[in-house]
XYZ file of C-alpha atoms in Angstrom:
693
model
C -45.166 2.284 34.882
C -44.024 0.519 31.713
C -42.937 3.832 30.189
C -40.834 4.678 33.245
C -39.313 1.213 33.180
C -38.457 1.603 29.499
C -36.895 5.010 30.156
C -34.857 3.633 33.043
C -33.667 0.658 31.007
C -32.675 2.880 28.097
C -30.293 4.757 30.409
C -28.507 1.563 31.410
C -25.457 0.456 29.459
C -25.843 -2.493 27.106
C -24.947 -5.691 28.933
C -22.339 -8.122 27.776
C -23.030 -11.799 27.257
C -23.997 -13.838 30.293
C -23.366 -17.431 29.240
C -20.521 -19.544 30.561
C -18.973 -22.684 29.158
C -20.650 -25.000 31.735
C -24.044 -23.563 30.792
C -23.331 -24.135 27.112
C -22.252 -27.711 27.819
C -25.728 -28.300 29.284
C -27.381 -26.765 26.206
C -25.196 -28.725 23.764
C -24.623 -32.139 25.359
C -22.681 -35.099 23.967
C -21.828 -36.044 21.303
C -21.197 -32.292 20.923
C -18.236 -30.703 22.704
C -17.972 -27.011 23.578
C -14.542 -25.467 23.085
C -13.037 -22.519 24.932
C -14.265 -19.008 24.240
C -12.209 -17.459 21.450
C -9.865 -14.580 22.209
C -10.435 -12.587 19.033
C -14.251 -12.830 19.010
C -16.712 -13.735 21.793
C -17.749 -17.103 20.342
C -17.457 -20.723 21.447
C -16.570 -23.402 18.893
C -18.678 -26.549 18.803
C -16.986 -29.870 18.008
C -18.145 -33.416 17.405
C -16.155 -36.627 17.542
C -16.631 -38.439 14.251
C -14.956 -41.819 14.514
C -11.319 -40.849 15.096
C -11.638 -37.261 13.865
C -12.730 -34.164 15.752
C -14.898 -32.064 13.454
C -15.934 -28.449 13.788
C -19.735 -28.347 13.976
C -20.137 -24.594 14.274
C -19.916 -21.578 16.559
C -22.170 -20.437 19.415
C -22.454 -16.808 20.474
C -24.698 -14.219 22.079
C -26.088 -11.475 19.869
C -25.625 -8.853 22.588
C -21.836 -9.304 22.368
C -21.732 -8.573 18.642
C -24.794 -6.488 17.704
C -26.407 -4.940 20.790
C -29.292 -3.205 19.001
C -31.713 -1.535 21.422
C -35.137 -3.138 21.435
C -38.479 -1.406 21.692
C -37.849 -0.904 25.401
C -34.386 0.513 24.772
C -32.543 -2.590 25.998
C -30.883 -5.006 23.556
C -32.555 -8.352 23.026
C -30.050 -11.124 23.732
C -30.213 -14.209 21.549
C -28.287 -17.446 21.681
C -27.193 -18.238 18.133
C -25.447 -21.326 16.734
C -24.319 -21.467 13.099
C -22.546 -24.212 11.206
C -19.457 -23.757 8.982
C -21.693 -23.249 5.927
C -23.559 -20.349 7.527
C -26.782 -22.214 8.370
C -28.493 -21.634 11.710
C -28.262 -24.666 13.970
C -30.243 -23.034 16.749
C -31.615 -19.649 17.800
C -33.086 -19.034 21.261
C -34.055 -16.035 23.358
C -31.842 -15.537 26.397
C -33.294 -12.252 27.643
C -35.509 -9.395 26.477
C -37.508 -6.443 27.767
C -40.053 -6.125 24.969
C -43.297 -4.815 26.518
C -45.504 -6.441 23.872
C -44.253 -9.881 24.885
C -44.075 -9.199 28.620
C -47.416 -7.465 29.153
C -49.504 -8.323 26.111
C -49.035 -11.306 23.839
C -46.922 -13.398 26.142
C -43.577 -14.935 25.245
C -44.866 -17.895 23.239
C -45.138 -15.928 19.931
C -41.599 -14.607 20.476
C -40.160 -18.097 20.964
C -42.108 -19.380 17.959
C -40.741 -16.547 15.818
C -37.056 -17.154 16.573
C -37.535 -20.917 16.133
C -38.168 -20.278 12.426
C -34.496 -19.426 11.845
C -33.345 -22.989 12.384
C -31.927 -24.511 9.169
C -32.102 -21.165 7.318
C -28.865 -19.808 5.856
C -27.061 -16.504 5.990
C -26.720 -16.794 2.234
C -30.484 -16.463 1.891
C -32.327 -13.170 1.777
C -34.484 -13.512 4.901
C -37.700 -11.475 4.881
C -40.418 -11.178 7.510
C -43.681 -11.315 5.609
C -46.364 -13.841 6.440
C -48.354 -13.044 3.308
C -45.288 -13.514 1.156
C -44.544 -16.800 2.852
C -47.956 -18.149 2.026
C -47.450 -17.300 -1.637
C -43.793 -18.128 -2.066
C -41.749 -21.203 -1.411
C -38.321 -20.682 0.157
C -35.339 -21.411 -2.082
C -31.563 -21.207 -2.001
C -31.671 -17.429 -2.261
C -34.788 -16.475 -0.283
C -36.500 -17.365 2.980
C -39.706 -15.961 4.447
C -40.641 -15.798 8.120
C -44.049 -15.411 9.693
C -44.141 -12.148 11.586
C -45.919 -11.518 14.885
C -49.035 -9.389 14.774
C -48.806 -6.304 17.003
C -45.058 -6.896 17.496
C -43.763 -5.763 14.119
C -41.077 -3.462 15.512
C -39.754 -6.025 17.973
C -39.397 -8.863 15.460
C -37.673 -6.549 12.988
C -35.132 -5.563 15.628
C -34.599 -9.228 16.466
C -33.997 -9.999 12.795
C -31.519 -7.148 12.428
C -29.646 -8.061 15.589
C -29.487 -11.745 14.708
C -28.308 -11.244 11.123
C -25.772 -8.546 12.030
C -24.190 -10.692 14.737
C -24.174 -13.816 12.565
C -22.663 -11.956 9.602
C -19.862 -10.715 11.811
C -19.048 -14.246 12.957
C -19.325 -15.691 9.454
C -16.944 -13.112 8.025
C -14.343 -13.573 10.706
C -14.590 -17.281 11.480
C -16.102 -18.970 8.442
C -14.239 -17.148 5.675
C -17.364 -15.516 4.254
C -16.812 -12.284 2.319
C -13.326 -13.601 1.457
C -12.467 -13.729 5.112
C -12.482 -9.946 5.476
C -12.419 -8.713 9.050
C -15.715 -6.903 9.825
C -13.836 -4.653 12.230
C -11.510 -3.590 9.436
C -13.817 -1.907 6.927
C -13.672 1.494 5.324
C -15.605 4.472 6.680
C -17.392 7.202 4.762
C -15.584 10.550 4.934
C -18.144 12.760 6.618
C -15.861 15.796 6.394
C -15.475 15.743 2.617
C -17.902 17.611 0.364
C -17.544 18.642 -3.280
C -20.072 20.662 -5.208
C -21.179 18.509 -8.146
C -24.039 18.261 -10.594
C -26.157 15.149 -10.992
C -24.332 14.370 -14.231
C -20.992 14.564 -12.420
C -22.302 12.340 -9.622
C -23.338 9.792 -12.238
C -19.901 9.934 -13.835
C -18.216 9.546 -10.433
C -20.294 6.482 -9.564
C -22.059 8.015 -6.550
C -25.361 7.635 -8.417
C -26.237 4.529 -10.388
C -28.790 4.770 -13.213
C -30.781 1.793 -14.450
C -33.366 2.105 -17.230
C -35.396 -0.946 -18.202
C -38.088 -1.052 -20.884
C -41.044 -3.405 -21.216
C -39.234 -5.109 -24.062
C -36.142 -5.686 -21.899
C -38.270 -7.426 -19.278
C -40.030 -9.555 -21.870
C -36.652 -10.769 -23.104
C -35.816 -11.916 -19.575
C -38.821 -14.227 -19.547
C -38.367 -15.475 -23.104
C -38.501 -19.256 -23.294
C -39.999 -19.590 -19.812
C -43.573 -20.082 -18.537
C -43.577 -16.360 -17.740
C -43.224 -15.301 -21.379
C -46.158 -13.343 -22.825
C -48.009 -12.879 -19.526
C -47.622 -9.083 -19.455
C -50.029 -7.670 -22.031
C -48.857 -4.112 -21.537
C -45.259 -5.132 -22.171
C -46.286 -6.853 -25.381
C -48.385 -3.902 -26.550
C -45.822 -1.192 -25.744
C -42.348 -2.760 -25.605
C -40.577 0.591 -25.862
C -42.261 2.113 -22.814
C -40.368 2.449 -19.557
C -40.789 -0.421 -17.123
C -38.617 1.240 -14.479
C -36.247 4.190 -14.631
C -34.250 3.955 -11.431
C -31.585 6.153 -9.856
C -29.807 4.943 -6.730
C -27.497 7.188 -4.694
C -25.343 6.556 -1.635
C -26.949 9.433 0.236
C -24.780 8.997 3.339
C -21.802 10.234 1.291
C -22.021 14.021 1.770
C -21.025 14.781 -1.823
C -24.008 12.715 -2.988
C -26.585 13.477 -0.319
C -26.001 17.222 0.018
C -25.932 17.796 -3.746
C -29.140 15.859 -4.351
C -31.234 16.861 -1.324
C -32.235 20.186 0.137
C -30.442 21.298 3.290
C -33.511 20.513 5.398
C -33.850 16.990 3.970
C -30.125 16.344 4.407
C -30.310 17.353 8.073
C -33.423 15.219 8.571
C -31.592 12.227 7.107
C -28.524 12.780 9.283
C -30.684 12.804 12.394
C -31.957 9.307 11.550
C -28.531 7.768 11.014
C -26.112 6.547 13.657
C -22.348 6.290 13.336
C -21.423 3.654 10.760
C -24.885 3.569 9.158
C -25.397 3.949 5.430
C -28.335 5.517 3.598
C -29.365 4.627 0.062
C -31.675 6.996 -1.812
C -33.780 5.188 -4.422
C -35.635 7.334 -6.974
C -37.665 5.854 -9.778
C -40.423 6.346 -12.306
C -42.252 3.975 -14.615
C -44.884 1.322 -14.090
C -42.789 -0.717 -11.655
C -41.407 0.498 -8.333
C -39.255 -1.051 -5.639
C -42.137 -0.817 -3.156
C -45.078 -3.152 -3.766
C -48.648 -1.932 -3.360
C -48.970 -3.783 -0.047
C -45.573 -2.624 1.243
C -45.548 -1.646 4.921
C -43.524 1.486 5.564
C -40.512 0.937 7.788
C -40.036 -2.654 6.694
C -37.635 -4.347 4.271
C -38.476 -4.093 0.555
C -38.432 -7.352 -1.336
C -38.152 -5.770 -4.774
C -34.574 -4.582 -4.205
C -31.898 -6.795 -2.658
C -28.403 -5.720 -1.624
C -25.512 -8.156 -1.360
C -21.830 -7.739 -0.699
C -19.427 -10.589 -1.338
C -22.521 -12.757 -2.026
C -23.933 -12.152 1.476
C -27.350 -10.448 1.772
C -27.337 -7.108 3.579
C -30.628 -5.929 5.058
C -31.945 -2.520 3.965
C -34.849 -1.015 5.896
C -37.168 1.779 4.797
C -36.726 4.925 6.919
C -40.177 6.240 5.963
C -38.817 9.718 5.249
C -40.104 12.305 2.828
C -37.187 13.846 0.985
C -37.096 17.053 -1.040
C -34.685 17.441 -3.934
C -32.507 20.425 -4.612
C -33.957 22.861 -7.136
C -33.781 21.980 -10.839
C -32.891 18.336 -10.060
C -33.363 16.084 -13.087
C -33.870 13.063 -10.855
C -37.309 11.363 -10.926
C -39.504 11.960 -7.906
C -42.497 9.768 -8.698
C -41.255 7.240 -6.140
C -38.607 8.155 -3.583
C -37.432 5.790 -0.861
C -34.647 6.110 1.690
C -33.185 2.791 2.861
C -30.951 2.415 5.889
C -28.197 -0.157 6.382
C -27.164 -0.307 10.018
C -23.484 -0.169 10.878
C -23.541 -3.609 12.510
C -24.374 -5.196 9.137
C -20.734 -4.664 8.139
C -21.379 -3.028 4.755
C -17.975 -1.942 3.461
C -18.074 1.197 1.272
C -14.714 0.227 -0.211
C -16.215 -2.883 -1.817
C -18.854 -3.089 -4.556
C -22.537 -2.865 -3.633
C -24.304 -5.597 -5.640
C -28.016 -5.002 -6.191
C -30.704 -7.294 -7.550
C -34.079 -6.150 -8.878
C -36.245 -9.305 -8.884
C -39.253 -9.249 -11.233
C -41.954 -11.840 -10.673
C -44.825 -12.967 -12.863
C -47.690 -15.237 -11.831
C -49.192 -17.939 -14.035
C -52.444 -19.517 -12.962
C -55.226 -18.504 -10.606
C -55.848 -20.995 -7.803
C -52.232 -22.020 -7.128
C -50.296 -19.598 -9.305
C -46.849 -20.515 -10.506
C -44.371 -17.757 -9.721
C -41.644 -17.127 -12.274
C -38.896 -14.701 -11.199
C -36.119 -13.124 -13.192
C -33.392 -10.883 -11.759
C -31.864 -7.680 -13.054
C -28.439 -7.217 -11.489
C -26.418 -4.034 -11.205
C -23.724 -2.713 -8.902
C -22.348 0.508 -7.455
C -18.808 1.332 -6.350
C -18.040 4.306 -4.109
C -14.922 6.131 -5.385
C -11.900 5.856 -3.106
C -11.665 9.568 -2.313
C -14.993 9.451 -0.470
C -14.052 6.875 2.172
C -11.246 6.270 4.621
C -9.498 2.943 4.259
C -9.164 1.013 7.523
C -6.005 1.697 9.444
C -3.817 -1.357 9.704
C -3.860 -3.016 13.082
C -2.883 -6.310 14.589
C -6.096 -7.758 13.088
C -5.203 -6.956 9.477
C -2.366 -8.623 7.611
C -0.030 -5.582 7.605
C -0.352 -5.539 11.372
C 0.402 -9.249 11.572
C 3.535 -8.793 9.452
C 4.604 -5.955 11.728
C 4.022 -8.015 14.869
C 6.174 -10.863 13.480
C 8.988 -8.617 12.307
C 11.595 -10.287 14.530
C 10.694 -13.774 13.310
C 10.762 -12.626 9.693
C 14.209 -11.105 10.180
C 15.513 -14.377 11.612
C 13.978 -16.333 8.749
C 15.310 -13.860 6.183
C 18.821 -14.127 7.612
C 18.635 -17.924 7.548
C 17.425 -17.989 3.946
C 20.139 -15.545 2.951
C 22.762 -17.754 4.635
C 21.394 -20.842 2.883
C 21.388 -19.057 -0.482
C 25.015 -17.980 -0.143
C 26.027 -21.456 1.005
C 24.318 -23.155 -1.927
C 25.714 -20.663 -4.432
C 29.193 -21.272 -3.045
C 28.713 -25.015 -2.856
C 32.297 -25.835 -3.825
C 33.672 -23.973 -0.816
C 30.856 -25.289 1.383
C 31.603 -28.924 0.545
C 35.390 -28.657 0.431
C 35.537 -30.060 3.965
C 33.130 -32.937 4.545
C 33.124 -32.707 8.349
C 32.487 -28.949 8.309
C 29.668 -29.393 5.801
C 28.061 -32.148 7.924
C 27.989 -29.828 10.945
C 26.559 -26.991 8.866
C 23.810 -29.194 7.474
C 22.944 -30.705 10.854
C 22.745 -27.256 12.426
C 20.535 -25.869 9.674
C 18.158 -28.838 9.824
C 17.820 -28.393 13.582
C 16.949 -24.736 12.893
C 14.354 -25.903 10.358
C 12.746 -28.272 12.853
C 12.879 -25.976 15.872
C 12.368 -22.488 14.471
C 10.636 -22.851 11.102
C 8.542 -25.825 12.191
C 7.575 -25.745 15.849
C 8.173 -22.103 16.730
C 7.156 -20.146 13.621
C 4.714 -22.765 12.245
C 6.140 -22.377 8.751
C 5.467 -25.870 7.439
C 4.474 -25.613 3.773
C 1.889 -28.184 2.804
C -0.414 -29.469 0.093
C -3.116 -27.532 1.968
C -1.513 -24.345 0.656
C -2.046 -25.543 -2.904
C -5.622 -26.759 -2.387
C -6.526 -23.494 -0.630
C -5.222 -21.406 -3.529
C -6.894 -23.677 -6.073
C -10.288 -23.485 -4.353
C -10.012 -19.712 -3.973
C -9.232 -19.300 -7.671
C -12.117 -21.571 -8.677
C -14.475 -19.534 -6.502
C -12.954 -16.296 -7.842
C -12.023 -15.216 -4.347
C -9.088 -13.064 -3.433
C -5.820 -14.698 -2.376
C -5.358 -12.064 0.301
C -6.008 -14.684 2.989
C -2.463 -15.976 2.411
C -1.036 -12.679 3.630
C -2.218 -13.462 7.153
C 0.585 -16.055 7.444
C 3.783 -14.123 6.692
C 6.140 -17.044 7.376
C 4.364 -19.144 4.768
C 4.408 -16.315 2.218
C 8.158 -15.752 2.644
C 8.908 -19.464 2.433
C 6.743 -19.795 -0.665
C 8.551 -16.897 -2.296
C 11.956 -18.403 -1.564
C 10.801 -21.868 -2.642
C 9.490 -20.500 -5.942
C 12.889 -18.959 -6.722
C 14.785 -22.050 -5.590
C 12.622 -24.259 -7.826
C 13.818 -22.278 -10.828
C 17.470 -22.455 -9.764
C 17.982 -25.827 -8.056
C 14.684 -27.724 -8.295
C 12.661 -29.306 -5.484
C 15.687 -30.238 -3.401
C 16.141 -26.884 -1.674
C 12.809 -27.017 0.100
C 12.520 -30.777 0.527
C 16.115 -31.154 1.671
C 16.642 -28.013 3.726
C 13.401 -26.204 4.633
C 10.735 -28.848 5.248
C 10.395 -29.372 9.029
C 8.869 -32.841 8.733
C 11.497 -33.789 6.141
C 14.212 -32.616 8.520
C 12.555 -34.595 11.315
C 12.634 -37.693 9.120
C 16.291 -37.123 8.307
C 17.075 -36.769 12.005
C 15.389 -40.084 12.806
C 17.222 -41.703 9.900
C 20.595 -40.465 11.129
C 19.713 -41.619 14.640
C 18.969 -45.096 13.300
C 22.322 -45.191 11.513
C 24.088 -44.096 14.690
C 22.269 -46.885 16.558
C 23.398 -49.251 13.800
C 19.872 -50.311 12.946
C 19.618 -52.258 9.679
C 19.101 -49.958 6.683
C 16.969 -51.288 3.841
C 17.987 -50.266 0.353
C 15.146 -51.073 -2.001
C 16.031 -52.501 -5.381
C 16.314 -49.854 -8.086
C 13.367 -50.972 -10.227
C 11.063 -51.284 -7.197
C 12.283 -47.960 -5.833
C 11.473 -46.266 -9.152
C 7.920 -47.629 -9.098
C 7.336 -46.678 -5.469
C 8.387 -43.118 -6.243
C 5.477 -42.859 -8.681
C 2.874 -43.377 -5.942
C 2.986 -39.766 -4.820
C 1.842 -38.448 -8.215
C -1.591 -40.177 -8.256
C -2.026 -39.009 -4.653
C -1.326 -35.446 -5.757
C -3.814 -35.758 -8.631
C -6.463 -37.192 -6.310
C -6.128 -34.364 -3.785
C -6.108 -31.579 -6.382
C -9.001 -33.212 -8.212
C -11.062 -33.389 -5.053
C -10.325 -29.698 -4.410
C -12.022 -28.944 -7.725
C -14.887 -31.443 -7.591
C -15.458 -32.466 -3.972
C -14.065 -29.928 -1.477
C -15.546 -31.815 1.482
C -13.452 -34.847 0.541
C -10.324 -32.702 0.289
C -10.361 -32.060 4.040
C -9.991 -35.795 4.601
C -7.466 -36.471 1.828
C -5.000 -33.785 2.927
C -4.628 -35.708 6.186
C -2.493 -38.097 4.158
C 0.222 -35.606 4.971
C 1.398 -35.989 8.581
C 2.591 -32.367 8.706
C -0.448 -31.091 10.624
C -0.144 -33.792 13.266
C 3.632 -33.806 13.673
C 4.465 -30.113 13.265
C 1.378 -27.890 13.524
C -0.264 -29.760 16.434
C 2.981 -31.124 17.914
C 1.523 -34.671 18.076
C -1.313 -33.496 20.350
C -4.148 -35.167 18.483
C -6.355 -38.254 18.262
C -4.271 -41.414 18.520
C -4.771 -42.677 14.917
C -3.252 -39.482 13.514
C -0.367 -39.659 15.981
C 0.176 -43.345 15.238
C 0.274 -42.602 11.513
C 2.845 -39.795 11.883
C 5.005 -41.766 14.304
C 4.773 -44.807 12.040
C 6.179 -42.797 9.134
C 9.060 -41.575 11.283
C 9.779 -45.153 12.346
C 9.683 -46.258 8.718
C 12.278 -43.605 7.876
C 14.627 -45.186 10.388
C 14.857 -48.241 8.146
C 14.051 -46.832 4.684
C 15.710 -43.442 4.416
C 13.060 -40.617 4.334
C 10.356 -43.090 3.396
C 7.432 -40.655 3.252
C 9.316 -37.926 1.388
C 10.504 -40.266 -1.338
C 7.398 -42.316 -1.977
C 4.225 -40.771 -0.555
C 4.494 -36.991 -0.189
C 1.940 -35.283 -2.505
C 3.430 -31.872 -1.805
C 6.842 -33.193 -2.793
C 5.269 -34.523 -6.000
C 3.973 -31.028 -6.799
C 7.417 -29.506 -6.196
C 9.050 -32.243 -8.287
C 6.806 -31.336 -11.217
C 7.425 -27.617 -10.807
C 11.152 -28.261 -10.367
C 11.389 -29.655 -13.876
C 11.588 -26.027 -15.036
C 14.842 -25.397 -13.153
C 17.581 -23.478 -14.952
C 20.669 -25.305 -13.690
C 22.082 -28.810 -13.558
C 24.001 -27.723 -10.506
C 25.541 -31.056 -9.414
C 29.004 -31.389 -11.022
C 29.767 -34.601 -12.927
C 32.927 -36.157 -14.375
C 33.273 -38.332 -17.431
C 34.047 -41.268 -15.124
C 30.768 -40.848 -13.197
C 28.771 -43.972 -13.887
C 31.398 -45.458 -16.162
C 33.114 -46.921 -14.317
C 32.698 -45.055 -10.987
C 29.531 -45.886 -9.001
C 30.542 -44.354 -5.656
C 27.990 -41.516 -5.618
C 25.181 -43.804 -6.742
C 25.823 -46.264 -3.938
C 26.223 -43.509 -1.334
C 23.020 -41.657 -2.365
C 20.397 -42.368 0.299
C 17.634 -41.147 -2.022
C 18.693 -43.409 -4.891
C 18.477 -40.379 -7.163
C 21.527 -41.224 -9.309
C 21.225 -43.613 -12.228
C 23.794 -46.360 -13.031
C 24.926 -44.117 -15.907
C 25.850 -41.403 -13.395
C 23.041 -38.985 -14.287
C 21.230 -37.183 -11.457
C 17.439 -37.385 -11.277
C 16.782 -33.870 -10.019
C 13.071 -34.547 -9.450
C 14.133 -37.073 -6.774
C 17.177 -35.181 -5.484
C 16.892 -33.666 -1.994
C 20.037 -31.545 -2.245
C 21.762 -33.315 0.619
C 24.988 -32.641 -1.359
C 26.671 -35.841 -0.205
C 27.602 -36.515 -3.825
C 29.094 -33.002 -4.118
C 31.208 -33.662 -1.020
C 32.397 -36.890 -2.622
C 33.059 -35.087 -5.923
C 35.371 -32.600 -4.186
C 37.137 -35.134 -1.951
C 40.352 -36.757 -3.105
C 39.769 -39.334 -0.381
C 36.252 -40.405 -1.482
C 35.992 -39.728 -5.224
C 37.463 -42.687 -7.149
C 38.665 -40.625 -10.164
C 40.422 -38.169 -7.818
C 41.956 -41.019 -5.830
C 43.394 -42.452 -9.049
C 44.787 -39.050 -10.033
C 46.467 -38.731 -6.631
C 47.930 -42.202 -6.985
C 49.254 -41.402 -10.455
C 50.867 -38.230 -9.160
C 52.569 -40.171 -6.396
C 53.916 -42.923 -8.676
C 57.711 -42.857 -8.974
C 58.780 -43.813 -12.489
C 61.370 -46.611 -12.739
C 64.454 -45.375 -14.606
C 67.142 -47.762 -15.814
C 70.439 -47.069 -14.196
C 73.324 -46.079 -16.504
C 76.694 -47.471 -15.550
C 79.514 -45.077 -15.868
C-alpha cells in the first residue's frame, strides 16, 4: 500500500506554499510583526518595533516555494524557515511531509528533533550531517555538524538540501549575499557545445584544475602550531606525494566527454537534472577526499565548495566512472559529486574549493588542528551561456525606466545649457526667478517623489562598505536614476563645485528652499546669524561626515542609525509615512528653514559636507566679480541667503548653493551698485559756462 501511495504522490504536481499572513502572525506574535508577502519572491518580512524604530528581523518562507525537492516518497517536504539579515536560522519547522520512515516507522519525533538543530546555525557555515563527526568536532564559524537520524539517512539529506537551497536563494536576493546577485539570473552550461581536446588542453583551458601537495608542503602548513611534527611519514619522506588531485567540471561536455568513456558520460547524464552540475574528482597519494568511514551518497567533509563565500553542498553520486583510453589522469580514487540546480551555483563565477587537513593531538580528548589548502576553478566563458537580461537584472531595469531616464536627461541637459549661458539666463531677474522656481518644483516632484532620485550619504557608505569587503559595485546599477544623477554631479563638482547638486538637484534642499520662500512671502521674521557664529555652525557637518564614514569602516551596525541624521529617507523616500519621531525631526528641520534659510543644508548635512570637500577640486571660479565687490560694495554679501560671500567680496564656493542671486545682481544696472553709479555718471549733464556774444 505504501508503494502505491508513493507512486501516486510522485505523479502529483509539487504544491505551492500553504501559509497565509494570519497564520504567520500566530506563529510569530508580538513584539514581532509580519509584513506583506513580497512580490518578487514568496517571502514574508519580519519586523520588530525597537523604541521608535522599526527594524527588519528577518524573512519567513516555505521551502516548497523555492526548492521543491522530491522526498523519498516523491513529494517535496515543506519546511517553514525563518532567517535573520545575517543569514542565521531563526526557526525551522516541518509543515508537511510524506516520508514513509517517519509516518510508518520511527514516528515524527526524530524528524522534528532533526530540523530543530538548524536554529542559530548560519548559512555561512558548512553544515554537515554526521553524528560521529559532531561528537569529535566542535562547531565553529565555518563548520556546523548535525546529528543524523538512523534509518532515515536519505530523508534527512533531502531535507538538508531543500532547506539550504531555499535559504540560499532568499539570502542572495534579499540579504545581499553573493554580492546581491539574483539566483534566477545565473549562467547556464552550454550542453550543445563540444570540442575535442586533450587532457593537457583541458588543463590549459581551466576545465580541469590540478593540485599537487607533498608531505613537506603539509608540514609547512602546521609549522608553529600544536599540529607540527605529528605526521611521522611526512617527516620521514617530505618529498612524497600527499595528494595529487585533478578536479574537472564534468557537466561541461567538452570536459566530461573528453575525459570519460561514452558509456560513463551517458551514465552521468542520466543522473543529472536540468541545472545540475557534476564535479569529477580524481586523486592519488596517501590522502583522499573520502575518509575511511565515508558513507557513499553523502557529503564529503574533506572537500568544500564555496561561491561568493557561501558554502555550496556537493553530494557523492556513488558512480563508477571509466576514463577514455590513454588518459593520464589518476584513477586510484575517483568520485563524482553533484551540485543540484537549486543551490544556485553560477558557472560564470569562480568555484572556490577548500581541502581541509586535520591532525589530532592527544588520546582521550584529542585536540584537532586543521589547516586549509585553497584553490579555485573558473569555467571559460565560451562554455556557458550568460543570463539573458530581464526585468530582474539591471539592464532590464534600465530598459523599463527608459522614459524616466529620458525626462531626467533632458532636464539635466537644460540645466547644463542654462548654467553655461548664465549671463543670458540671469539678464532678466524675473525670468530667472521663474526658471529657478520651475526647476526646483521639478526636482521635488519628479526627481524626488516620483523617480526616487534623492542622493544621500547612504550612497557613500554603501560604496565604502562594498569596497572594504571587496564586493562588486554592481548593486548601484539597479538604481538608474541615482547612477545618472551621480554621474552628472561628479562632472558638475569639477566645473561648478557643490552648488549644482545642493542648489538645483537635491529634492530635500529644494523642499527647504520652498518652505523658506513661503516664510518670506508670509513675512515671517528671518534670522540672519552673525558671520562668526555662522562660520562655526557650518563646521558642524564635517565631524558628522567623519563620524558616519568612520562607523561605516569600523561599526557598520552603528552606521544604520547614524545615517538617519539625514531626513531624506523620511521626507522624500518614505513621503513622511514613518514613526512619529522621524517625521517630527524632518518637519522640524523644514520649520527651522522657514526662519534660518536652508538651516539643515548649511549647517548639518553630512552629504553636503562630502560634496563641499570634493567641490574644492572645481576648475572654475564661475561667479563674476568686479573690483568694487567688497570694497566698497556689499550688496551681494547682504543679499546672499547662504552667507557665502566674505566682507572682502570673495565667494566661498564650498558654501555656495548656486542660487545665482549674486549673478542676477551683477548683471542688473538696477541692483548692482557699481553699475548704478556708471548709469548715473552717463546721465550727468556737464555744466558749461555760457559765452556771451
